[in-house]
């Protein structure tokens, strides 16, 4: 794990110096620090979330431009319900607004769209906007965008185990047939390769219940910058650092 905030891009040619072959295929981001950013600006926490939404737009567009295959963004965790009701109301409203306002970009950039997480606790309006966005994007063939909303890694594994148990109960699967592949394909991320690069903003060195199964061999990159401060240059630093990592997957040097 590296705190790369002091590193400078290797060239001055910006993101175009990144070779397509060295880019991560799947990037997952824990977008953290909205509240801290707002506090440093003397603003209410929710202003940090509003600013964070602008950064989401920027990063989605840039990843699509760079032809990243898949981008997963942690928007709201199953543990975030512990927050005060006014903040929750604001976050849900913001999500609904984001889903409506981003449809144009998703269409223009041919972005595939999906969500990860339990639907049950989400307000009907948010659910409606998710379904409508999925419908509008269903013919798209470009970058995949997954928004993790009411998502928890342990809950995801519990849901997968429940579904597998039902298959066994119905006689469709034997216990011996339960493999890593069966588990992977029972997760919300079925069909999506594991993240190559996991980015976390705002400096915390923890996973916070994000993609527990899927990040077993992801490269982790943490920046001190909060999410509202994060920009294309930071994404570029993360990608440059990723390109220098030696991935071994438990084996010897490649
Ligand atoms: C991340 O920012 C957004 C969500 C978790 C919804 P935070 O709201 O967690 O910001 P900090 O960590 O309190 O600064
Ligand atoms: C993780 O951030 C969840 C999201 C970014 C949506 P948190 O702010 O909830 O994580 P903790 O509480 O600091 O671990
Ligand atoms: Mg936080």
XYZ file of C-alpha atoms and ligand atoms in Angstrom:
283
model
C 0.000 0.000 0.000
C 1.459 3.387 -0.907
C 0.568 6.902 -0.004
C 1.513 8.495 -3.259
C 0.528 12.070 -2.671
C 4.121 13.224 -2.851
C 4.796 11.516 -6.158
C 4.795 13.599 -9.281
C 3.623 12.377 -12.705
C 6.606 10.993 -14.611
C 6.053 13.165 -17.645
C 4.431 16.480 -18.284
C 2.340 15.098 -21.121
C -0.496 14.321 -18.781
C -2.771 11.304 -19.022
C -1.843 10.666 -22.643
C 1.507 9.330 -21.422
C -0.306 6.321 -19.927
C -0.024 3.280 -22.156
C -3.391 1.529 -22.656
C -1.807 -1.871 -21.838
C -0.676 -0.677 -18.417
C -4.047 0.659 -17.337
C -6.161 -1.297 -14.846
C -9.126 -3.001 -16.532
C -11.358 -2.579 -13.484
C -10.995 0.377 -11.125
C -12.943 0.488 -7.846
C -13.060 3.657 -5.753
C -13.971 4.268 -2.106
C -14.996 7.912 -2.430
C -14.362 9.152 1.100
C -13.842 12.472 2.867
C -16.806 14.552 1.682
C -17.631 15.583 5.255
C -14.025 16.435 6.102
C -13.690 18.540 2.976
C -16.836 20.483 3.875
C -15.552 21.057 7.398
C -12.295 22.563 6.112
C -14.363 24.925 3.953
C -16.620 25.905 6.858
C -19.582 24.330 5.050
C -22.225 21.812 6.194
C -21.303 18.157 5.525
C -23.924 17.836 2.807
C -22.092 20.442 0.703
C -19.239 17.960 0.581
C -21.572 15.337 -0.875
C -22.862 17.808 -3.467
C -19.298 18.665 -4.497
C -18.455 14.959 -4.534
C -21.117 14.412 -7.174
C -19.291 16.773 -9.552
C -16.120 14.741 -9.069
C -18.038 11.532 -9.870
C -19.032 13.059 -13.202
C -15.430 14.063 -13.970
C -13.960 10.682 -13.087
C -16.627 8.676 -14.936
C -15.950 10.730 -18.055
C -12.178 10.398 -17.764
C -12.269 6.628 -17.179
C -14.545 6.248 -20.174
C -12.192 8.405 -22.268
C -9.251 6.224 -21.219
C -11.272 3.117 -22.185
C -11.189 1.621 -18.710
C -13.358 -1.497 -18.974
C -15.130 -1.186 -15.636
C -15.481 1.416 -12.903
C -17.102 0.649 -9.543
C -17.896 3.538 -7.213
C -18.761 3.129 -3.527
C -21.613 5.635 -3.127
C -23.400 4.487 0.023
C -22.618 1.603 2.356
C -25.081 -0.580 4.253
C -23.468 0.891 7.396
C -24.034 4.503 6.303
C -27.679 4.244 7.530
C -26.209 4.988 10.980
C -25.872 8.657 9.982
C -28.313 11.414 11.019
C -31.623 11.365 9.114
C -31.149 14.786 7.424
C -27.828 13.646 5.937
C -29.448 10.394 4.761
C -32.333 12.302 3.162
C -29.869 14.573 1.384
C -27.757 11.645 0.157
C -30.802 9.801 -1.222
C -32.043 12.935 -2.967
C -28.596 13.544 -4.413
C -28.426 9.974 -5.721
C -31.788 10.360 -7.417
C -30.676 13.664 -8.948
C -27.375 12.192 -10.091
C -29.113 9.296 -11.827
C -31.330 11.691 -13.777
C -28.650 14.254 -14.628
C -26.081 11.673 -15.765
C -28.252 9.907 -18.310
C -27.074 12.220 -21.078
C -23.396 11.482 -20.341
C -24.060 7.738 -20.023
C -25.799 7.773 -23.410
C -23.151 9.953 -25.095
C -20.298 7.803 -23.830
C -22.126 4.503 -24.453
C -21.629 3.540 -20.787
C -23.150 0.317 -19.423
C -24.822 0.867 -16.068
C -25.572 -1.289 -13.042
C -25.780 -1.164 -9.259
C -24.466 -3.347 -6.434
C -26.270 -3.626 -3.123
C -29.554 -4.484 -1.467
C -32.565 -2.740 -2.932
C -34.892 -3.216 0.053
C -34.081 -0.129 2.159
C -33.808 2.342 -0.714
C -36.522 4.976 -1.207
C -38.950 4.192 -4.043
C -37.835 7.297 -5.996
C -34.193 6.182 -5.991
C -35.200 2.658 -7.013
C -37.306 4.086 -9.835
C -34.404 6.204 -11.124
C -32.036 3.217 -10.935
C -34.425 1.070 -12.980
C -34.993 3.828 -15.537
C -31.239 4.438 -15.911
C -30.653 0.696 -16.377
C -33.390 0.580 -19.008
C -31.939 3.534 -20.916
C -28.420 2.061 -20.836
C -29.277 -1.543 -21.657
C -28.086 -1.375 -25.293
C -24.800 0.351 -24.376
C -21.555 -1.485 -25.036
C -18.805 0.783 -23.627
C -17.296 1.071 -20.152
C -19.254 -0.631 -17.373
C -20.206 1.595 -14.450
C -21.353 -0.019 -11.205
C -22.642 2.164 -8.399
C -22.483 0.465 -4.999
C -25.563 1.769 -3.194
C -26.685 0.295 0.138
C -23.773 -2.057 -0.422
C -21.934 -4.129 2.180
C -19.407 -6.844 1.383
C -20.503 -9.133 4.214
C -24.161 -8.713 3.283
C -23.274 -9.557 -0.316
C -21.544 -12.765 0.786
C -24.505 -13.649 3.046
C -26.902 -13.134 0.111
C -24.716 -15.318 -2.114
C -24.538 -18.101 0.500
C -28.332 -17.991 0.899
C -28.832 -18.336 -2.860
C -26.349 -21.193 -3.081
C -28.060 -22.957 -0.145
C -31.387 -22.675 -1.978
C -29.829 -24.240 -5.106
C -28.569 -27.119 -2.974
C -31.970 -27.496 -1.294
C -33.622 -27.676 -4.715
C -31.131 -30.346 -5.793
C -29.678 -28.110 -8.530
C -26.215 -28.085 -6.960
C -24.320 -30.493 -4.707
C -22.165 -29.219 -1.809
C -19.120 -30.624 -3.651
C -19.890 -28.398 -6.633
C -19.564 -25.203 -4.556
C -16.369 -23.682 -5.932
C -14.820 -20.210 -5.962
C -16.373 -19.748 -9.415
C -19.837 -20.653 -8.090
C -19.421 -18.157 -5.242
C -18.101 -15.407 -7.577
C -21.023 -15.891 -9.911
C -23.476 -15.659 -6.990
C -22.234 -12.220 -5.907
C -23.779 -8.915 -7.044
C -20.679 -8.557 -9.262
C -21.383 -11.783 -11.222
C -19.801 -11.544 -14.651
C -17.567 -8.580 -13.738
C -13.833 -9.356 -13.337
C -12.328 -8.467 -9.941
C -10.951 -4.924 -9.519
C -7.311 -4.526 -10.534
C -6.947 -1.255 -8.684
C -8.722 -0.085 -5.522
C -8.460 3.649 -4.858
C -9.438 5.190 -1.525
C -9.502 8.929 -0.892
C -9.144 10.788 2.429
C -6.327 8.666 3.773
C -8.041 5.852 5.692
C -6.179 2.560 5.415
C -9.251 0.331 5.557
C -11.673 -1.464 3.277
C -14.881 -0.450 5.142
C -16.803 -3.540 3.979
C -16.247 -2.860 0.259
C -15.972 -5.777 -2.205
C -14.456 -8.082 0.426
C -14.333 -11.147 -1.807
C -13.362 -9.300 -4.979
C -10.361 -7.270 -3.743
C -8.284 -10.275 -2.680
C -5.596 -9.396 -5.263
C -6.433 -5.781 -6.080
C -3.636 -3.239 -5.912
C -4.517 -0.644 -3.270
C -3.757 3.058 -3.683
C -4.664 5.561 -0.989
C -4.463 9.324 -1.266
C -4.741 11.897 1.515
C -6.891 14.060 -0.764
C -10.581 14.040 0.034
C -13.037 13.016 -2.685
C -14.158 16.592 -3.493
C -10.469 17.511 -4.024
C -9.746 14.471 -6.207
C -9.179 15.131 -9.891
C -7.848 13.784 -13.158
C -4.232 14.406 -12.112
C -4.775 12.201 -9.035
C -6.329 9.454 -11.149
C -3.290 9.703 -13.373
C -0.961 9.324 -10.347
C -2.877 6.240 -9.260
C -2.640 4.729 -12.742
C 1.070 5.507 -12.994
C 1.666 3.871 -9.636
C -0.437 0.876 -10.705
C 1.648 0.500 -13.877
C 4.770 0.140 -11.693
C 3.333 -2.513 -9.392
C 4.474 -6.084 -9.751
C 1.448 -8.351 -9.449
C 2.322 -11.867 -8.440
C -0.950 -13.484 -7.340
C 0.965 -15.685 -4.953
C 3.436 -16.858 -7.575
C 7.019 -15.804 -8.301
C 8.171 -12.890 -10.434
C 6.416 -12.836 -13.782
C -17.964 9.739 1.780
O -17.714 10.848 2.549
C -19.398 9.678 1.301
C -20.207 8.676 1.994
C -19.770 7.793 2.840
C -21.632 8.681 1.699
P -18.014 10.895 4.115
O -19.385 11.436 4.317
O -17.767 9.571 4.725
O -16.944 11.945 4.602
P -16.077 11.895 5.937
O -15.403 10.567 5.978
O -17.050 12.055 7.074
O -15.129 13.021 5.797
C -16.968 4.152 3.039
O -16.775 5.342 3.697
C -18.307 4.185 2.332
C -18.387 5.069 1.173
C -17.412 5.752 0.668
C -19.671 5.139 0.537
P -17.192 5.530 5.238
O -16.940 6.935 5.571
O -18.551 5.003 5.471
O -16.150 4.564 5.956
P -15.650 4.542 7.475
O -16.864 4.674 8.346
O -14.712 5.699 7.642
O -14.938 3.239 7.616
Mg -16.112 8.737 5.532
